[in-house]
Short mmCIF file of C-alpha atoms and ligand atoms in Angstrom, two decimals:
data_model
loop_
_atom_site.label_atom_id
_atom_site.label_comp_id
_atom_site.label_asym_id
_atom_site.label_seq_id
_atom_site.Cartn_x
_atom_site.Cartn_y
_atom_site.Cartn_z
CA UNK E 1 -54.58 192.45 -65.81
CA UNK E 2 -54.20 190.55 -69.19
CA UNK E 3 -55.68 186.74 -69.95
CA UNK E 4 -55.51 185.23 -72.79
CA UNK E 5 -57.87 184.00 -75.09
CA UNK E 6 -57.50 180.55 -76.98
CA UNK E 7 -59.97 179.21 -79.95
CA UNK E 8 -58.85 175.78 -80.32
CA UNK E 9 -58.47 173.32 -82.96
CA UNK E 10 -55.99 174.46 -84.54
CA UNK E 11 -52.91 171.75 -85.78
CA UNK E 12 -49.77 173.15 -85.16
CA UNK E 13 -46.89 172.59 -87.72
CA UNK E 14 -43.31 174.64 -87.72
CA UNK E 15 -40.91 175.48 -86.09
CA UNK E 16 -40.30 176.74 -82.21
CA UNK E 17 -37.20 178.54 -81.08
CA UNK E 18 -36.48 177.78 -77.68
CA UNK E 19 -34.87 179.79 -75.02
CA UNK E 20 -32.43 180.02 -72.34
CA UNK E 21 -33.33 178.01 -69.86
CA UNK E 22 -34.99 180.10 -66.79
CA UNK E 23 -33.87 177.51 -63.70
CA UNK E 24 -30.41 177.23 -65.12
CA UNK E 25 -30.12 181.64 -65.51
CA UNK E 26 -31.57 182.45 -62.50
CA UNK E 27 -28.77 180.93 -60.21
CA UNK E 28 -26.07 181.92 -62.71
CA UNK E 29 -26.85 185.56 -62.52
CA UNK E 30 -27.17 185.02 -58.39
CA UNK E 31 -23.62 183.63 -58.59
CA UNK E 32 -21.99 187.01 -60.37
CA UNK E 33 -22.34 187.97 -56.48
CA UNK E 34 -18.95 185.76 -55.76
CA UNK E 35 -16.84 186.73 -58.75
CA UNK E 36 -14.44 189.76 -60.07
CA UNK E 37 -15.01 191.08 -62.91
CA UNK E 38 -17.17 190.97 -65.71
CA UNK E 39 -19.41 188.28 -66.29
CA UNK E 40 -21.35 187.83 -69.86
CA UNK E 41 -24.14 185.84 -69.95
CA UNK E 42 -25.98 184.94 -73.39
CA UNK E 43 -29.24 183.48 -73.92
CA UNK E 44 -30.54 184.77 -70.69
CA UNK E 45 -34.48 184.52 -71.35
CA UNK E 46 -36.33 187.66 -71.11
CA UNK E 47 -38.68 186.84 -68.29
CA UNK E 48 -40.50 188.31 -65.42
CA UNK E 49 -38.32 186.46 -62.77
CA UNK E 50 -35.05 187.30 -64.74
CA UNK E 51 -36.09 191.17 -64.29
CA UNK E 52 -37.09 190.68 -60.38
CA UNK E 53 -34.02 189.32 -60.24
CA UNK E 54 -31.97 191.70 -61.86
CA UNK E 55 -33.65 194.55 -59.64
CA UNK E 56 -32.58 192.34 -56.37
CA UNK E 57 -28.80 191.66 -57.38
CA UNK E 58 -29.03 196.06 -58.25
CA UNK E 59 -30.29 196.45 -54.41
CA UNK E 60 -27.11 194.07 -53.69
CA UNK E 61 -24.65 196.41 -55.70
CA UNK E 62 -24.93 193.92 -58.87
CA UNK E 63 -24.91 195.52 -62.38
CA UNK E 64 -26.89 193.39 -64.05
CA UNK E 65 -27.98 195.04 -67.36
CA UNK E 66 -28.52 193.96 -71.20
CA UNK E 67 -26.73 194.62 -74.15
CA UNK E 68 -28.39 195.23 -78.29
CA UNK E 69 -27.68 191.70 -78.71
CA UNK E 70 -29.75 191.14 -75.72
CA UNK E 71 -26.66 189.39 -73.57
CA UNK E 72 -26.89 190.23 -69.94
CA UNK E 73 -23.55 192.25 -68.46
CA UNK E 74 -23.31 191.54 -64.40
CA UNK E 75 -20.25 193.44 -62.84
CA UNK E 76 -19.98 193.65 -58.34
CA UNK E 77 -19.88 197.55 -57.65
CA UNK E 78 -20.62 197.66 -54.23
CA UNK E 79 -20.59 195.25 -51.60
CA UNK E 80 -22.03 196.89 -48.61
CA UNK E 81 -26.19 195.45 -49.20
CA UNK E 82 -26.11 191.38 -48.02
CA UNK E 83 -30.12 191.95 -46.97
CA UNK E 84 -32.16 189.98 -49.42
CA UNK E 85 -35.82 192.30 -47.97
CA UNK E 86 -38.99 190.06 -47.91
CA UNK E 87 -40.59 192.85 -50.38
CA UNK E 88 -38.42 191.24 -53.14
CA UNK E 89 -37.93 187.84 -51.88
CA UNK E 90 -41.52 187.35 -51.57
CA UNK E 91 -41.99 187.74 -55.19
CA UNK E 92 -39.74 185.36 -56.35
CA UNK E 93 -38.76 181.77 -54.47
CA UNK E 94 -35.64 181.87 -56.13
CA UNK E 95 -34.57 184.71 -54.84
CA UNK E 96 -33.14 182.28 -52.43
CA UNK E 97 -30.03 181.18 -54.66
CA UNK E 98 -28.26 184.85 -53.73
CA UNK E 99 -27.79 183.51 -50.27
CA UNK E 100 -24.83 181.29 -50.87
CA UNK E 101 -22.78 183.84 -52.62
CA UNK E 102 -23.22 186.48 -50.21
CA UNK E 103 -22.32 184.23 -47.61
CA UNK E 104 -19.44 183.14 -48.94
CA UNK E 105 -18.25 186.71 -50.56
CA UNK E 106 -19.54 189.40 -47.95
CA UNK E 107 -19.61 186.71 -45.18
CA UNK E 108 -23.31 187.83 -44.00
CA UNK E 109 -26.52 186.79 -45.76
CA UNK E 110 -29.63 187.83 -44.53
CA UNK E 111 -32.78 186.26 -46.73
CA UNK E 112 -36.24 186.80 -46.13
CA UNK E 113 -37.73 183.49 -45.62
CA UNK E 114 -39.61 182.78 -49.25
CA UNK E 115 -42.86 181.65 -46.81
CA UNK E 116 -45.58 179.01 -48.14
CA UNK E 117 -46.45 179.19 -52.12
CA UNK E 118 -49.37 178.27 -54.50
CA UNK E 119 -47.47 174.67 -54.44
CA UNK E 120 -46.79 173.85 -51.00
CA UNK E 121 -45.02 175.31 -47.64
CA UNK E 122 -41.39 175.07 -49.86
CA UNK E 123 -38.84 174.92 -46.61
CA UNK E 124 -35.29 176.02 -47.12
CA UNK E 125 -33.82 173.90 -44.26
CA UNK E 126 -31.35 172.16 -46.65
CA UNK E 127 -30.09 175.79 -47.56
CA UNK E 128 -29.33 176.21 -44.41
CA UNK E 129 -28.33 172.92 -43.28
CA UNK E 130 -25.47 172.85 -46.04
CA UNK E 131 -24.47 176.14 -45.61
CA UNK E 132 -23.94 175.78 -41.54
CA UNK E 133 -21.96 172.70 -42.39
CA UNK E 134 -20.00 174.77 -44.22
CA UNK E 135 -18.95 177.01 -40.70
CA UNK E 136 -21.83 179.42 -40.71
CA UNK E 137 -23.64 180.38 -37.54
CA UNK E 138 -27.75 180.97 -37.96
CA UNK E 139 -30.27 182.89 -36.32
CA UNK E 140 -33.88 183.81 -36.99
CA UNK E 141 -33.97 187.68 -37.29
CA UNK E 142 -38.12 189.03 -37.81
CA UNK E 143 -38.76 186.41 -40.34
CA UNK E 144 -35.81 186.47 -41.90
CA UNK E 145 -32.76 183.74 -41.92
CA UNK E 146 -29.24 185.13 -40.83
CA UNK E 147 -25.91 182.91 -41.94
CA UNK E 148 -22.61 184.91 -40.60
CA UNK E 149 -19.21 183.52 -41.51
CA UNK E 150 -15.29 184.23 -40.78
CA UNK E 151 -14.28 181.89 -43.46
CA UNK E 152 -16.01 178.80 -44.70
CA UNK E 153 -14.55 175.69 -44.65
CA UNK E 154 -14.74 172.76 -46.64
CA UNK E 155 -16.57 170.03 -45.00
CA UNK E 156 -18.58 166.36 -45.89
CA UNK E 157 -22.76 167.14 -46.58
CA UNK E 158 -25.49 165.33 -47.00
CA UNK E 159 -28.08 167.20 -48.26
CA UNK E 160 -31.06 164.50 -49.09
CA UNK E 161 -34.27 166.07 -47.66
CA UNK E 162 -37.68 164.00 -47.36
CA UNK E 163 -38.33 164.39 -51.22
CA UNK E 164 -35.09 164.01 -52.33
CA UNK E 165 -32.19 166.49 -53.76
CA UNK E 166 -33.02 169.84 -53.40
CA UNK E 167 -31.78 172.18 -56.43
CA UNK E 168 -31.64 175.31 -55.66
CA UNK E 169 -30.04 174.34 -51.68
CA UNK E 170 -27.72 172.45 -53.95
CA UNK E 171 -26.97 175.46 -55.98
CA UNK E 172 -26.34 177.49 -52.77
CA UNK E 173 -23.94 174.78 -51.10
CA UNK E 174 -21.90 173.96 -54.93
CA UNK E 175 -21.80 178.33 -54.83
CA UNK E 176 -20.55 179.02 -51.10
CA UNK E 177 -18.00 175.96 -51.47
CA UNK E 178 -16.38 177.40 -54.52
CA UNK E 179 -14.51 179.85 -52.33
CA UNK E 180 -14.81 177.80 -48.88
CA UNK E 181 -10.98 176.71 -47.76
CA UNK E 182 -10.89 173.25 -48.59
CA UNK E 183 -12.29 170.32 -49.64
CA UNK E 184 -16.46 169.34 -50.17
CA UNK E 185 -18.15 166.50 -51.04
CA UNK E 186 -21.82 166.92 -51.25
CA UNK E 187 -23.79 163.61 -51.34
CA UNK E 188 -27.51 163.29 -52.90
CA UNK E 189 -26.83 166.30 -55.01
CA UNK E 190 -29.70 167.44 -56.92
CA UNK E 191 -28.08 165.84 -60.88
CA UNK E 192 -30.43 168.55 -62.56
CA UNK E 193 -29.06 169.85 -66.24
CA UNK E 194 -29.11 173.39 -64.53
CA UNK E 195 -27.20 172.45 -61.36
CA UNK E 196 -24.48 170.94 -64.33
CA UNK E 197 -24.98 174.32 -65.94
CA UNK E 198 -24.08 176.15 -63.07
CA UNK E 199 -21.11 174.37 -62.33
CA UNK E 200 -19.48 174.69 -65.53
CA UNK E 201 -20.28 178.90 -65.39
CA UNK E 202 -17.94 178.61 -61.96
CA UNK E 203 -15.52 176.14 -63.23
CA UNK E 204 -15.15 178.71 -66.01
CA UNK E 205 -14.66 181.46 -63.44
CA UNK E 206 -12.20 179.51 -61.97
CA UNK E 207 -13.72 177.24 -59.71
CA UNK E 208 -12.56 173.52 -59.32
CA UNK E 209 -16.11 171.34 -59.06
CA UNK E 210 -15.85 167.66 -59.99
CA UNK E 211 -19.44 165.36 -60.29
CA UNK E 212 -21.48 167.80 -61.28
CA UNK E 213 -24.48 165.66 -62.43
CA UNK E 214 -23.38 163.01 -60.38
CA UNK E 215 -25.61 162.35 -56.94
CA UNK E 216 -21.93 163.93 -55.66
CA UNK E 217 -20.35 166.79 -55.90
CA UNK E 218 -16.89 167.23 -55.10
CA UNK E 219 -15.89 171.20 -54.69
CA UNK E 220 -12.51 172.32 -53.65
CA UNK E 221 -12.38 175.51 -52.86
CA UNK E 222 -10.42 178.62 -54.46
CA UNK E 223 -9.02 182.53 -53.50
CA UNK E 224 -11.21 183.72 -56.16
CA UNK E 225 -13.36 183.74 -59.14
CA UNK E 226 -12.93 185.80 -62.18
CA UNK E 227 -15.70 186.65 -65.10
CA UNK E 228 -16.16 184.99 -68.09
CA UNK E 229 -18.37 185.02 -70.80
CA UNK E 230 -21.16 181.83 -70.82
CA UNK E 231 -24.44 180.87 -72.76
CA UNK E 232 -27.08 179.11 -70.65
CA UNK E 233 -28.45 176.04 -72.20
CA UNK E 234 -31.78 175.87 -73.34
CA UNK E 235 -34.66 175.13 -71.40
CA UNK E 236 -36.05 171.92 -71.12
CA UNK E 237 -39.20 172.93 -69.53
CA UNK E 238 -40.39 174.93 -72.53
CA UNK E 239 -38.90 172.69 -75.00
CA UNK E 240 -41.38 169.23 -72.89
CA UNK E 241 -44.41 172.29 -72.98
CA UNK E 242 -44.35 172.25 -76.82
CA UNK E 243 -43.64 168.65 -77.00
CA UNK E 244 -46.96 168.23 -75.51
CA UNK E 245 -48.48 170.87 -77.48
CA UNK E 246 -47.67 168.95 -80.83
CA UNK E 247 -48.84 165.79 -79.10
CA UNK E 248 -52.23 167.48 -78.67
CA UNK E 249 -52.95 168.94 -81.34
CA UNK E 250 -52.14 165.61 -84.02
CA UNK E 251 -49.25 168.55 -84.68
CA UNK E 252 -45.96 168.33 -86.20
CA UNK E 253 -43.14 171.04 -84.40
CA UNK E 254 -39.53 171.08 -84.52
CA UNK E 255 -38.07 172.94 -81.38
CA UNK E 256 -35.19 174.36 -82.50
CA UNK E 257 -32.22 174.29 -79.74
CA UNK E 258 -34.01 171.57 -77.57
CA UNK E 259 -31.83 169.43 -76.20
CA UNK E 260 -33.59 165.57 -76.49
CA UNK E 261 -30.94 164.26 -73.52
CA UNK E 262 -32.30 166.47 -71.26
CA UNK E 263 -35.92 164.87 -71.57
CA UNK E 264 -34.99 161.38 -71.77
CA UNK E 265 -38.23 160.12 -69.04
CA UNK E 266 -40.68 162.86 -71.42
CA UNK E 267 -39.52 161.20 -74.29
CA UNK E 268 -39.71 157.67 -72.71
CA UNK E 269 -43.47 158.89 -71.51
CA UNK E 270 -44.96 160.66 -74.97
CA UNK E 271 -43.85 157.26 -76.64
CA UNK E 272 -45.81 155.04 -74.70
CA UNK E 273 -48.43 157.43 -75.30
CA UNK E 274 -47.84 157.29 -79.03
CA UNK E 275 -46.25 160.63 -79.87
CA UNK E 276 -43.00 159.91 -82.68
CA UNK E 277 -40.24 162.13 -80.75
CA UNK E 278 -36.85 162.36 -82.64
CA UNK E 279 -34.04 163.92 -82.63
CA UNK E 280 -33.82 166.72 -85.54
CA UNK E 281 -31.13 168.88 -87.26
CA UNK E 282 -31.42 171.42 -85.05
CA UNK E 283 -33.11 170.11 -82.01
CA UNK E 284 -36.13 167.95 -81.49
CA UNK E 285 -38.97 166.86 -83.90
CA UNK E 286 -42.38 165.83 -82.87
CA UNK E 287 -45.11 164.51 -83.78
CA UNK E 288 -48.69 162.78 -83.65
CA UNK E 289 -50.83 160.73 -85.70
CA UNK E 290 -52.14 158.28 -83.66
CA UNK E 291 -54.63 157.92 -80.95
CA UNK E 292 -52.99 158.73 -77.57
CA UNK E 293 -52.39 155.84 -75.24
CA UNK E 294 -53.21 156.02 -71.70
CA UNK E 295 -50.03 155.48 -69.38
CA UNK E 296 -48.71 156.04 -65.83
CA UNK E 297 -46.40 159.23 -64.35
CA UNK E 298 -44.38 159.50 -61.57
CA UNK E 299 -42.50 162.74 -61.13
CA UNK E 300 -39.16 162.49 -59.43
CA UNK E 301 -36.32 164.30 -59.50
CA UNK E 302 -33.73 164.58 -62.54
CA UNK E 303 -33.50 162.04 -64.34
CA UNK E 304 -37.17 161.05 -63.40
CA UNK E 305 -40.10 163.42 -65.17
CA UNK E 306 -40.06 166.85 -63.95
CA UNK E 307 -42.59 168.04 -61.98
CA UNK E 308 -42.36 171.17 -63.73
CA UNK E 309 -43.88 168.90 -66.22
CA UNK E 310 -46.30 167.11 -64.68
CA UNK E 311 -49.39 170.03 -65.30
CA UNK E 312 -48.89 169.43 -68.60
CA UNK E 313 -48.27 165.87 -69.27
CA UNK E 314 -51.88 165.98 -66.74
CA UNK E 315 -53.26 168.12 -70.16
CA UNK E 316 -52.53 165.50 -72.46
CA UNK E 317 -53.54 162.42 -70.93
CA UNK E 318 -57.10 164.13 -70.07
CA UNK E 319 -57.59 162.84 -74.30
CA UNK E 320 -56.01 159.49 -74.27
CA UNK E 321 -58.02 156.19 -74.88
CA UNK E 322 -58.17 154.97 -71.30
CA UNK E 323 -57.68 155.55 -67.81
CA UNK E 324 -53.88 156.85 -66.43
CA UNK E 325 -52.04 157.87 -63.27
CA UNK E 326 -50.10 160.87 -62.52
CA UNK E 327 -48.03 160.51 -58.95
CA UNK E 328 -46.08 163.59 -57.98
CA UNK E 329 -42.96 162.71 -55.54
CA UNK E 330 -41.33 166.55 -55.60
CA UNK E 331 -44.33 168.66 -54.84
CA UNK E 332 -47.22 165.71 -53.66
CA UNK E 333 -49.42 169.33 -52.80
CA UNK E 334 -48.84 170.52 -56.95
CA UNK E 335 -52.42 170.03 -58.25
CA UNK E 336 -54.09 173.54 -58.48
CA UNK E 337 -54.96 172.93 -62.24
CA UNK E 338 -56.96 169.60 -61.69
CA UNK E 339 -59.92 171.49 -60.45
CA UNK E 340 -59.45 173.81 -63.55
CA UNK E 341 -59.21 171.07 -66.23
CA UNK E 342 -61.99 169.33 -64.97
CA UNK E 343 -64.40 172.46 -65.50
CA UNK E 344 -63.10 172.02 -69.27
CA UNK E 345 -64.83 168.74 -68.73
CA UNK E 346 -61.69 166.54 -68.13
CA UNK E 347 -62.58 163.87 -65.86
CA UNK E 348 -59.75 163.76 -62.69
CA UNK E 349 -59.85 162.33 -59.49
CA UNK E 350 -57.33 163.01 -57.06
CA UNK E 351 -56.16 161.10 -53.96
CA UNK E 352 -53.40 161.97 -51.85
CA UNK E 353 -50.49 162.74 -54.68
CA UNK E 354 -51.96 160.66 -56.88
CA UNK E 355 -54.58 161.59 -59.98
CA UNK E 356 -56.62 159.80 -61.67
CA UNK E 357 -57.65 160.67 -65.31
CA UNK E 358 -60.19 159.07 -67.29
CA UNK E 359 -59.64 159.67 -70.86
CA UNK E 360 -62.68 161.76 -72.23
CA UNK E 361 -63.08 162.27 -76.40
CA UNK E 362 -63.19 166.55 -75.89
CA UNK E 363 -62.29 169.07 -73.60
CA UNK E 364 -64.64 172.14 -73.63
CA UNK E 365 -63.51 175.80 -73.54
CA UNK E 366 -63.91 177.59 -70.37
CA UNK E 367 -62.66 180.83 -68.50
CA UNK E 368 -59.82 179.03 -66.13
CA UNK E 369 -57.58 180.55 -64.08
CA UNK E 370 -53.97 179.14 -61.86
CA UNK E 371 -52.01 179.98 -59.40
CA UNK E 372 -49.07 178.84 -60.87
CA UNK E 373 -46.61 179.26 -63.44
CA UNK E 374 -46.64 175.18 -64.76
CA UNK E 375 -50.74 175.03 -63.96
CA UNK E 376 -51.22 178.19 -66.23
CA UNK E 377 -49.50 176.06 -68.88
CA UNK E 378 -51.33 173.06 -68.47
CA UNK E 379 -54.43 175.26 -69.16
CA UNK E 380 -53.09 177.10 -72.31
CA UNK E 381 -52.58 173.52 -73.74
CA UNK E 382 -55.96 172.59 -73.08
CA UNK E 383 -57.54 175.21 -74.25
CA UNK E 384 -55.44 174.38 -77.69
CA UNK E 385 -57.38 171.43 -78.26
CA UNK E 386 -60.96 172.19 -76.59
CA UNK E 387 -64.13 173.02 -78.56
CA UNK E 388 -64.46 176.52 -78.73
CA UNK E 389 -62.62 179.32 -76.80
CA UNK E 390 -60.80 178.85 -73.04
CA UNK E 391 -59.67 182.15 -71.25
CA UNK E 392 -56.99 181.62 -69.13
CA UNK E 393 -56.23 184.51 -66.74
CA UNK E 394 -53.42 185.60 -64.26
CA UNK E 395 -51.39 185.61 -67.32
CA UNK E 396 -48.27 187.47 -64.95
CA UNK E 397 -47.93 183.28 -63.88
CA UNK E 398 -47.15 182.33 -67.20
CA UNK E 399 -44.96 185.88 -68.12
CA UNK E 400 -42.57 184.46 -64.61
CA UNK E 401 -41.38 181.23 -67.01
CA UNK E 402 -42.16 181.38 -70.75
CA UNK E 403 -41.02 183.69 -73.20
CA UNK E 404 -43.75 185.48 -75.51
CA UNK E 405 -45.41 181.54 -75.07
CA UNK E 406 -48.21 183.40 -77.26
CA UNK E 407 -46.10 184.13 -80.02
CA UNK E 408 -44.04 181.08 -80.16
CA UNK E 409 -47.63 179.27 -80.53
CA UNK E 410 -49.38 181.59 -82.76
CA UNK E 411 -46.59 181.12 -85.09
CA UNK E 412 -46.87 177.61 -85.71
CA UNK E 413 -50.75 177.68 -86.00
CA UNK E 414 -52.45 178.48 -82.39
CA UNK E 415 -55.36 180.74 -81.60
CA UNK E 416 -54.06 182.42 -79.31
CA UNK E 417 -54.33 186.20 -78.48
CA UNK E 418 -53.63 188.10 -75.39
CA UNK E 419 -55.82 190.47 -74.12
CA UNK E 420 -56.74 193.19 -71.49
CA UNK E 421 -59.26 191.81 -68.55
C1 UD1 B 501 -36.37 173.99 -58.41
C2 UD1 B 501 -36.94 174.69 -59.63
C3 UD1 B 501 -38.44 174.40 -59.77
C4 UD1 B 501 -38.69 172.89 -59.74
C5 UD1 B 501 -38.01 172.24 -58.54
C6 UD1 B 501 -38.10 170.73 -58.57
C7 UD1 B 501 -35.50 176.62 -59.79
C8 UD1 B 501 -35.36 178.10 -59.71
N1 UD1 B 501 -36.70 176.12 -59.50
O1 UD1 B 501 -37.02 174.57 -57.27
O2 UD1 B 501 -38.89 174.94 -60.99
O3 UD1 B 501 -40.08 172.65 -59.65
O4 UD1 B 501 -36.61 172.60 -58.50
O5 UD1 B 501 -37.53 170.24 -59.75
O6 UD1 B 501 -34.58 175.93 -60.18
N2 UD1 B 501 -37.12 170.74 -49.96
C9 UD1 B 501 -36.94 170.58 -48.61
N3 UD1 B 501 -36.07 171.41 -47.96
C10 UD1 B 501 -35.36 172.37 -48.61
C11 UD1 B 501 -35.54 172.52 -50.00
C12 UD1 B 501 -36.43 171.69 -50.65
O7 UD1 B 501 -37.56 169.71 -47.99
O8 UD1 B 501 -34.59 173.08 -47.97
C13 UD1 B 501 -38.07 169.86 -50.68
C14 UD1 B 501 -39.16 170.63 -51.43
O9 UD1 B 501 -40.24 170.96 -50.59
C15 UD1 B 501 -39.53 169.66 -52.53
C16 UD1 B 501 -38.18 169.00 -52.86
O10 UD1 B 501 -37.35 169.21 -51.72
O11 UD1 B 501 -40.42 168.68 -52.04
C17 UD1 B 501 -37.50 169.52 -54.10
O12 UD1 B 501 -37.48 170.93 -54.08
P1 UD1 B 501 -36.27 171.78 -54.69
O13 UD1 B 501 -35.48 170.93 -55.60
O14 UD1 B 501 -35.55 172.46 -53.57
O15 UD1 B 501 -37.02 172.88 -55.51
P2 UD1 B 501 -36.43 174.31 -55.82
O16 UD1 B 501 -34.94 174.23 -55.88
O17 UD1 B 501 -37.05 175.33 -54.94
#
């Protein structure tokens, strides 16, 4: 296993590429299941996920392989598998978004339940909730789920759950709807930049899907879907990770290709805190001078702060001048690196979904380690800024979501190398 070992300190000052966005690829590529042809997808990030996924959509008959330029070619060539095995599933949560498309193409879907993560238990009823309203009978079959089909049909869903929209069960229903007879409405859509991505990659295909970003989605359905070529937009994730980064470090990053309307609540956030966010030629510029303001969080879902954020935002506010709040409203169980900062001497108290941080002047270096892919980020940011050197290890967490995140850093100033255990 590799960890990686961070000396901090250091200012950072340059400039970041970032890349395709991982949440908005991951169902893309899931959704070459449902069309003919060739699809060509650019800016595909070169992740771990990407490449589970690719091997699951080959068990599934799904070319999915990559070009010189590095664009990803997906073509159908056999439509026999529509078993999504627990071996793979189990790997990867989002393995989940193939179950729409085979329902709606090969009219079976069989999809190892993704079971409980390092974040919470993670249900999929509003998968299957959406995709029954859509005409599909459901069993249970050894742990798995099992959606069979004649022919969808269009029909009216809600698809709220207890936290709100769900993305990736909105994904699925937006997917199996595309080529459902009829007309469907889906109300308390998740309004996600990814879900919007998504839609446009079928409406390019062919598909006719109205509201996307809207809290409804109106989908009526077609015969078929053809390739086409499409570049995923870029991920806001990594782009609100390096935000932070500068805001740490007194730093001063441009991240080329960040998209500042995707991060409106980050933006809204770091500027209470005192970070100068603007936008820049060629994405966004950031910056820090000033002390760092204590301030509250609430995650919620898009347009609210991510909670694929919320680790990291945790990071910062561990150095601000005062005492803040961090509620999380998506995943109220997503605090495995709280422990972890606080052996780098943060001070954090949590209750319920809600942490407490009072600002301290230093973070120390420690060995760390998390359980997830956001947590694992959270620590490489603190260990940017704490005295001395922080080893942060289960680097395969961070290789699921960031692309050479050692690299990007260590080019605009970081510490940071990675090494065997
Ligand atoms: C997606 C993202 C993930 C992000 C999350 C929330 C992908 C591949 N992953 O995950 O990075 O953290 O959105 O922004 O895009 N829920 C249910 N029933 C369901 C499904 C979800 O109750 O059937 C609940 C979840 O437990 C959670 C909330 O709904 O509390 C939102 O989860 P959801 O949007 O589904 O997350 P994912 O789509 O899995």
């Amino acid at each position: 296993m590799q960890h990686f070992e961070i000396v901090g300190g250091n200012r950072l000052k340059g400039t970041i590429p970032i890349s395709g966005s991982k949440n908005a690829a991951l169902p893309i590529m899931a959704a070459s299941i449902l069309v003919e042809g060739e699809t060509v997808l650019h800016n595909v990030p070169d992740l771990a996920d990407v490449r589970q996924l690719q091997i699951l959509l080959g068990r599934l008959g799904v070319k999915a392989e990559r070009d010189e330029s590095g664009a990803m070619h997906l073509r159908v060539e056999d439509e026999m598998n529509t078993h999504a095995e627990y071996e793979l599933v189990s790997k990867m949560r989002a393995s989940v978004c193939v179950m729409g498309p085979l329902l709606a193409k090969r009219k079976r879907a069989q999809v190892s339940m993704p079971g409980g993560c390092a974040i919470g238990d993670r249900p999929i009823d509003l998968h299957v909730q959406g995709l029954q309203a859509l005409g599909a009978d459901f069993e249970f079959v050894n742990g798995d789920v099992l959606l069979r089909v004649k022919k969808l049909a269009g029909a009216d869903i809600f698809l709220g759950g207890p936290f709100g929209a769900s993305v990736t069960a909105t994904a699925n229903v937006m997917m199996a709807a595309s080529l459902a007879a009829g007309h469907t409405i889906i109300e308390s859509a998740a309004c996600e930049p990814e879900v919007v991505d998504l839609a446009n990659y079928l409406n390019a295909c062919g598909a006719q899907i109205t509201g996307q970003g809207t809290p409804q989605i109106a989908v009526e359905g077609v015969e078929t879907l053809t390739g086409t070529e499409h570049r995923v937009i870029p991920d806001r994730i990594e782009a609100g990770t390096f935000m932070i980064s500068a805001a740490l470090t007194n730093g001063d990053l441009e991240l080329e290709g960040g998209r500042i309307e995707h991060l409106r609540a980050v933006v809204d956030r770091l500027r209470q805190v005192g970070v100068i966010v603007e936008r820049a030629e060629k994405g966004i510029a950031v910056s820090s001078a000033r002390r760092l303001e204590p301030v509250q969080i609430t995650t919620q879902p898009y347009p609210g702060f991510p909670t694929d954020l919320q680790a990291q935002a945790m990071a910062l506010l561990c150095l601000a001048d005062g005492n803040s709040m961090i509620t999380e409203k998506v995943f109220p169980d997503r605090f495995l690196h709280v422990g972890e900062l606080n052996r780098m001497g943060a001070h954090l108290r949590k209750a319920g979904p809600t942490v407490m941080i009072e600002g301290v002047k230093k973070l120390v270096g420690a060995p760390v380690m998390a359980s997830d892919l956001r947590a694992s980020a959270a620590l490489i940011l603190a260990g940017l800024i704490a005295k001395g050197t922080t080893r942060v290890h289960r680097v395969y967490h961070i290789d699921r979501g960031y692309e050479a995140i050692e690299r990007k850093l260590a080019g605009v100033g970081a510490n940071i190398r990675r090494r065997d255990d």
